[in-house]
Amino acid sequence: LGFDTLKIREAKYDDAEMVKQILNIFKLIVTIVLIITLFFITYFIIRIIYKSRNSYYTTLRTLGSTKKVCINILMKELICHATIAYTIFLIFIYLVCKDVIKFNYFKELANYIGLTEYVFVYLILILLSILMSFRYGRKIFKDSIIKTYGERI
């Protein structure tokens, strides 16, 4: 009738491609969870740092500093801290990958995450720093000086 049949013994099923797709989906999910976790940890650490520096920025405000100047100082300070911390993290990961520091768990994680993910995480840190400095700068000028000075950790 013109049909070509495929014999069962000649049929092949490629499991490797399906496993590869499942691993890629799993990698994406793990990366998203790590980024969300990093976001919340970073957010809370930044809030604690800002609360500890409340009197410093309030003093700048009392001395006549503008909102724009305070936000610029906040932004530069936070971007500098984020860059230094991320650089130290990258040096640590590099040393783990080169077996200078023996830490198998981090070595597996470092091999699991690619260069694009590292760059993406850094960009998220910088974006978070910028957004937090704008938010905190507005908060400093929203509250009265006496109220801001009265807040302690």
XYZ file of N, CA and C in Angstrom:
459
model
N 0.810 -1.209 0.000
C 0.000 0.000 0.000
C 0.850 1.270 0.000
N 2.171 1.163 -0.028
C 3.039 2.332 -0.081
C 3.520 2.825 1.274
N 3.183 2.117 2.339
C 3.642 2.524 3.676
C 4.975 1.867 3.992
N 5.881 2.650 4.589
C 7.131 2.084 5.067
C 6.981 1.860 6.567
N 7.183 0.686 6.985
C 7.035 0.375 8.409
C 8.393 0.454 9.095
N 8.352 0.746 10.354
C 9.555 0.807 11.160
C 9.526 -0.381 12.109
N 10.571 -1.142 12.018
C 10.635 -2.302 12.886
C 11.038 -1.863 14.284
N 10.478 -2.483 15.284
C 10.721 -2.128 16.672
C 12.209 -2.189 17.008
N 12.910 -3.180 16.561
C 14.320 -3.311 16.914
C 15.177 -2.215 16.282
N 14.688 -1.565 15.219
C 15.440 -0.495 14.584
C 15.105 0.878 15.166
N 14.038 0.961 15.936
C 13.615 2.234 16.529
C 14.553 2.600 17.676
N 14.958 3.830 17.695
C 15.840 4.316 18.753
C 15.196 5.539 19.398
N 15.361 5.601 20.699
C 14.835 6.730 21.457
C 16.003 7.411 22.155
N 16.128 8.709 21.955
C 17.257 9.447 22.504
C 16.878 10.045 23.861
N 17.294 9.367 24.926
C 17.026 9.839 26.286
C 17.897 11.030 26.651
N 19.044 11.144 26.040
C 19.993 12.196 26.408
C 19.416 13.582 26.165
N 18.703 13.761 25.079
C 18.127 15.069 24.770
C 17.059 15.456 25.787
N 16.242 14.507 26.182
C 15.204 14.786 27.165
C 15.821 15.109 28.534
N 16.844 14.375 28.920
C 17.522 14.629 30.193
C 18.175 16.011 30.161
N 18.739 16.370 29.021
C 19.370 17.683 28.866
C 18.342 18.807 29.042
N 17.163 18.639 28.479
C 16.111 19.639 28.621
C 15.637 19.739 30.067
N 15.493 18.606 30.731
C 15.075 18.606 32.133
C 16.119 19.297 32.996
N 17.398 19.031 32.737
C 18.468 19.689 33.491
C 18.488 21.196 33.247
N 18.227 21.623 32.018
C 18.175 23.052 31.719
C 17.019 23.735 32.453
N 15.880 23.069 32.512
C 14.739 23.613 33.252
C 15.065 23.679 34.736
N 15.686 22.631 35.268
C 16.075 22.613 36.673
C 17.091 23.717 36.967
N 18.035 23.908 36.062
C 19.048 24.960 36.229
C 18.389 26.331 36.251
N 17.417 26.542 35.393
C 16.705 27.813 35.356
C 15.953 28.052 36.664
N 15.292 27.041 37.171
C 14.546 27.172 38.423
C 15.487 27.469 39.583
N 16.594 26.745 39.662
C 17.568 26.973 40.741
C 18.153 28.373 40.644
N 18.464 28.834 39.448
C 19.010 30.177 39.264
C 18.013 31.234 39.715
N 16.747 31.066 39.368
C 15.711 32.017 39.772
C 15.570 32.042 41.288
N 15.567 30.875 41.914
C 15.457 30.802 43.377
C 16.664 31.467 44.034
N 17.868 31.233 43.503
C 19.064 31.872 44.051
C 19.014 33.387 43.913
N 18.534 33.869 42.790
C 18.451 35.309 42.570
C 17.429 35.935 43.517
N 16.281 35.286 43.694
C 15.263 35.810 44.612
C 15.785 35.823 46.041
N 16.461 34.743 46.439
C 17.041 34.674 47.782
C 18.090 35.762 47.967
N 18.947 35.938 46.989
C 19.968 36.981 47.044
C 19.332 38.361 47.141
N 18.248 38.564 46.425
C 17.543 39.841 46.465
C 17.074 40.163 47.875
N 16.396 39.213 48.518
C 15.871 39.473 49.855
C 16.978 39.633 50.897
N 18.012 38.829 50.814
C 19.123 38.964 51.749
C 19.782 40.323 51.573
N 20.026 40.710 50.346
C 20.646 42.001 50.061
C 19.764 43.149 50.536
N 18.473 43.034 50.295
C 17.540 44.083 50.695
C 17.581 44.309 52.203
N 17.526 43.248 52.978
C 17.511 43.390 54.429
C 18.855 43.881 54.965
N 19.949 43.454 54.368
C 21.262 43.943 54.792
C 21.393 45.432 54.493
N 20.935 45.849 53.340
C 21.004 47.265 52.972
C 20.152 48.108 53.921
N 18.988 47.616 54.284
C 18.133 48.347 55.239
C 18.827 48.518 56.577
N 19.494 47.475 57.042
C 20.196 47.560 58.322
C 21.345 48.574 58.229
N 22.068 48.540 57.121
C 23.169 49.498 56.931
C 22.628 50.926 56.917
N 21.545 51.161 56.215
C 20.984 52.502 56.153
C 20.483 52.974 57.516
N 19.850 52.099 58.256
C 19.377 52.491 59.588
C 20.544 52.856 60.496
N 21.668 52.164 60.347
C 22.823 52.477 61.190
C 23.449 53.808 60.791
N 23.228 54.243 59.577
C 23.811 55.497 59.087
C 22.799 56.642 59.106
N 21.689 56.451 59.795
C 20.622 57.444 59.831
C 21.115 58.812 60.283
N 21.852 58.852 61.372
C 22.276 60.142 61.915
C 23.243 60.858 60.971
N 24.048 60.100 60.233
C 24.989 60.708 59.291
C 24.240 61.471 58.199
N 23.264 60.819 57.574
C 22.534 61.471 56.489
C 21.621 62.576 57.005
N 21.121 62.413 58.224
C 20.315 63.475 58.808
C 21.181 64.688 59.109
N 22.425 64.459 59.519
C 23.357 65.567 59.750
C 23.632 66.300 58.437
N 23.813 65.540 57.357
C 24.003 66.188 56.048
C 22.791 67.040 55.694
N 21.625 66.516 55.974
C 20.397 67.250 55.685
C 20.321 68.511 56.543
N 20.678 68.398 57.818
C 20.647 69.536 58.719
C 21.608 70.625 58.272
N 22.731 70.225 57.709
C 23.734 71.195 57.253
C 23.367 71.844 55.918
N 22.215 71.460 55.362
C 21.736 72.128 54.155
C 21.922 71.352 52.871
N 22.255 70.099 52.967
C 22.419 69.282 51.765
C 21.059 69.067 51.093
N 21.085 69.033 49.786
C 19.837 68.826 49.053
C 19.525 67.330 48.955
N 18.308 67.063 48.564
C 17.860 65.682 48.397
C 18.694 64.982 47.327
N 18.985 65.686 46.247
C 19.759 65.116 45.141
C 21.171 64.746 45.578
N 21.796 65.608 46.368
C 23.150 65.341 46.841
C 23.160 64.125 47.761
N 22.206 64.051 48.677
C 22.131 62.897 49.589
C 21.910 61.594 48.819
N 21.030 61.625 47.844
C 20.761 60.417 47.055
C 22.010 60.020 46.269
N 22.738 60.992 45.722
C 23.976 60.676 44.993
C 25.025 60.059 45.913
N 25.152 60.595 47.124
C 26.105 60.026 48.082
C 25.688 58.603 48.448
N 24.399 58.429 48.715
C 23.885 57.091 49.035
C 24.160 56.113 47.900
N 23.874 56.541 46.681
C 24.029 55.666 45.521
C 25.493 55.275 45.319
N 26.379 56.247 45.387
C 27.800 55.949 45.189
C 28.331 55.038 46.282
N 27.921 55.294 47.510
C 28.371 54.466 48.620
C 27.876 53.031 48.469
N 26.620 52.884 48.133
C 26.052 51.541 48.026
C 26.591 50.780 46.819
N 26.762 51.443 45.696
C 27.338 50.780 44.517
C 28.776 50.368 44.805
N 29.514 51.212 45.499
C 30.897 50.879 45.863
C 30.933 49.651 46.774
N 30.079 49.618 47.783
C 30.034 48.464 48.685
C 29.617 47.194 47.950
N 28.617 47.300 47.083
C 28.155 46.128 46.325
C 29.257 45.608 45.407
N 29.991 46.512 44.766
C 31.065 46.102 43.860
C 32.206 45.432 44.620
N 32.572 45.996 45.755
C 33.644 45.396 46.558
C 33.228 44.010 47.055
N 32.017 43.908 47.575
C 31.549 42.611 48.085
C 31.466 41.578 46.964
N 30.972 41.976 45.805
C 30.843 41.030 44.692
C 32.218 40.631 44.154
N 33.164 41.560 44.158
C 34.522 41.239 43.725
C 35.162 40.226 44.666
N 34.977 40.418 45.959
C 35.501 39.451 46.931
C 34.855 38.087 46.718
N 33.558 38.073 46.454
C 32.856 36.823 46.174
C 33.424 36.141 44.928
N 33.655 36.904 43.871
C 34.196 36.327 42.637
C 35.619 35.796 42.841
N 36.419 36.499 43.626
C 37.771 36.008 43.930
C 37.685 34.697 44.705
N 36.766 34.630 45.660
C 36.567 33.398 46.425
C 36.163 32.243 45.503
N 35.223 32.485 44.605
C 34.774 31.445 43.666
C 35.930 31.030 42.753
N 36.730 31.979 42.298
C 37.881 31.668 41.446
C 38.875 30.780 42.193
N 39.159 31.128 43.443
C 40.092 30.331 44.239
C 39.546 28.930 44.508
N 38.250 28.824 44.672
C 37.634 27.503 44.866
C 37.753 26.685 43.581
N 37.523 27.314 42.441
C 37.618 26.594 41.159
C 39.046 26.146 40.849
N 40.021 26.912 41.301
C 41.428 26.562 41.064
C 41.985 25.645 42.152
N 41.137 25.188 43.052
C 41.495 24.279 44.151
C 42.494 24.874 45.132
N 42.577 26.194 45.198
C 43.382 26.832 46.226
C 42.661 26.687 47.565
N 41.352 26.866 47.515
C 40.497 26.643 48.679
C 39.688 25.383 48.398
N 39.757 24.414 49.266
C 39.044 23.148 49.082
C 37.631 23.276 49.640
N 36.681 23.437 48.757
C 35.283 23.543 49.153
C 34.453 22.961 48.002
N 34.217 21.673 48.045
C 33.593 20.974 46.920
C 32.204 21.486 46.589
N 31.439 21.830 47.609
C 30.075 22.299 47.357
C 30.075 23.569 46.511
N 30.927 24.547 46.875
C 31.008 25.781 46.104
C 31.605 25.546 44.722
N 32.482 24.572 44.618
C 33.068 24.260 43.310
C 31.989 23.736 42.359
N 31.118 22.875 42.862
C 30.016 22.375 42.042
C 29.068 23.501 41.656
N 28.765 24.386 42.614
C 27.892 25.523 42.305
C 28.532 26.460 41.284
N 29.827 26.688 41.418
C 30.525 27.581 40.493
C 30.528 27.018 39.077
N 30.659 25.718 38.953
C 30.628 25.104 37.627
C 29.211 25.062 37.064
N 28.248 25.096 37.935
C 26.841 25.018 37.538
C 26.349 26.340 36.962
N 26.853 27.447 37.509
C 26.426 28.776 37.076
C 27.442 29.313 36.077
N 26.940 29.860 34.978
C 27.808 30.374 33.928
C 28.118 31.855 34.078
N 28.931 32.356 33.192
C 29.357 33.752 33.222
C 28.166 34.707 33.087
N 27.210 34.371 32.236
C 26.058 35.264 32.050
C 25.251 35.407 33.345
N 25.147 34.321 34.113
C 24.419 34.402 35.379
C 25.152 35.284 36.378
N 26.497 35.193 36.404
C 27.281 36.046 37.301
C 27.092 37.519 36.948
N 27.109 37.836 35.664
C 26.913 39.215 35.220
C 25.492 39.669 35.555
N 24.525 38.797 35.341
C 23.128 39.115 35.631
C 22.936 39.410 37.118
N 23.535 38.626 37.978
C 23.426 38.847 39.424
C 24.067 40.182 39.803
N 25.210 40.503 39.211
C 25.854 41.780 39.497
C 24.970 42.954 39.061
N 24.370 42.842 37.894
C 23.482 43.906 37.424
C 22.275 44.065 38.342
N 21.767 42.957 38.851
C 20.649 43.026 39.799
C 21.090 43.727 41.083
N 22.305 43.421 41.562
C 22.823 44.089 42.754
C 22.950 45.599 42.546
N 23.437 46.003 41.400
C 23.588 47.426 41.106
C 22.213 48.091 41.006
N 21.270 47.440 40.329
C 19.915 47.979 40.222
C 19.272 48.102 41.597
N 19.450 47.083 42.420
C 18.916 47.118 43.776
C 19.548 48.252 44.575
N 20.829 48.481 44.408
C 21.515 49.571 45.104
C 20.944 50.925 44.698
N 20.710 51.097 43.418
C 20.169 52.363 42.925
C 18.757 52.586 43.449
N 17.920 51.558 43.364
C 16.539 51.696 43.834
C 16.474 51.960 45.332
N 17.320 51.275 46.102
C 17.325 51.477 47.550
C 17.820 52.878 47.908
N 18.793 53.395 47.200
C 19.286 54.735 47.519
C 18.226 55.791 47.217
N 17.475 55.639 46.136
C 16.382 56.568 45.862
C 15.313 56.486 46.944
N 14.971 55.266 47.318
C 13.914 55.080 48.325
C 14.346 55.648 49.673
N 15.556 55.340 50.092
C 16.028 55.819 51.381
C 16.236 57.334 51.371
N 16.702 57.871 50.254
C 16.876 59.319 50.131
C 15.553 60.054 50.263
N 14.503 59.510 49.665
C 13.172 60.111 49.821
C 12.701 60.016 51.268
N 13.006 58.893 51.914
C 12.579 58.693 53.300
C 13.254 59.699 54.230
N 14.527 59.970 54.012
C 15.248 60.932 54.842
C 14.579 62.300 54.781
N 14.150 62.707 53.602
C 13.561 64.034 53.445
C 12.065 64.051 53.730
N 11.456 62.885 53.816
C 10.023 62.827 54.139
C 9.807 63.031 55.634
N 10.624 62.384 56.451
C 10.495 62.487 57.898
C 11.133 63.783 58.390
N 10.688 64.236 59.533
C 11.283 65.432 60.114
C 12.680 65.094 60.650
N 13.503 66.089 60.817
C 14.873 65.881 61.287
C 14.867 65.320 62.701
N 13.996 65.851 63.557
C 13.934 65.377 64.937
C 13.536 63.916 64.991
N 12.556 63.533 64.180
C 12.108 62.127 64.176
C 13.215 61.215 63.670
N 13.907 61.627 62.619
C 14.972 60.806 62.046
C 16.135 60.662 63.020
N 16.494 61.752 63.700
C 17.564 61.685 64.701
C 17.177 60.775 65.859
N 15.910 60.751 66.192
C 15.444 59.953 67.320
C 15.455 58.466 67.047
N 15.460 58.046 65.791
C 15.458 56.608 65.462
C 16.830 56.020 65.735
N 16.829 54.919 66.405
C 18.062 54.183 66.672
C 17.834 52.738 66.283
N 18.924 51.996 66.122
C 18.821 50.572 65.776
C 18.346 49.801 66.976
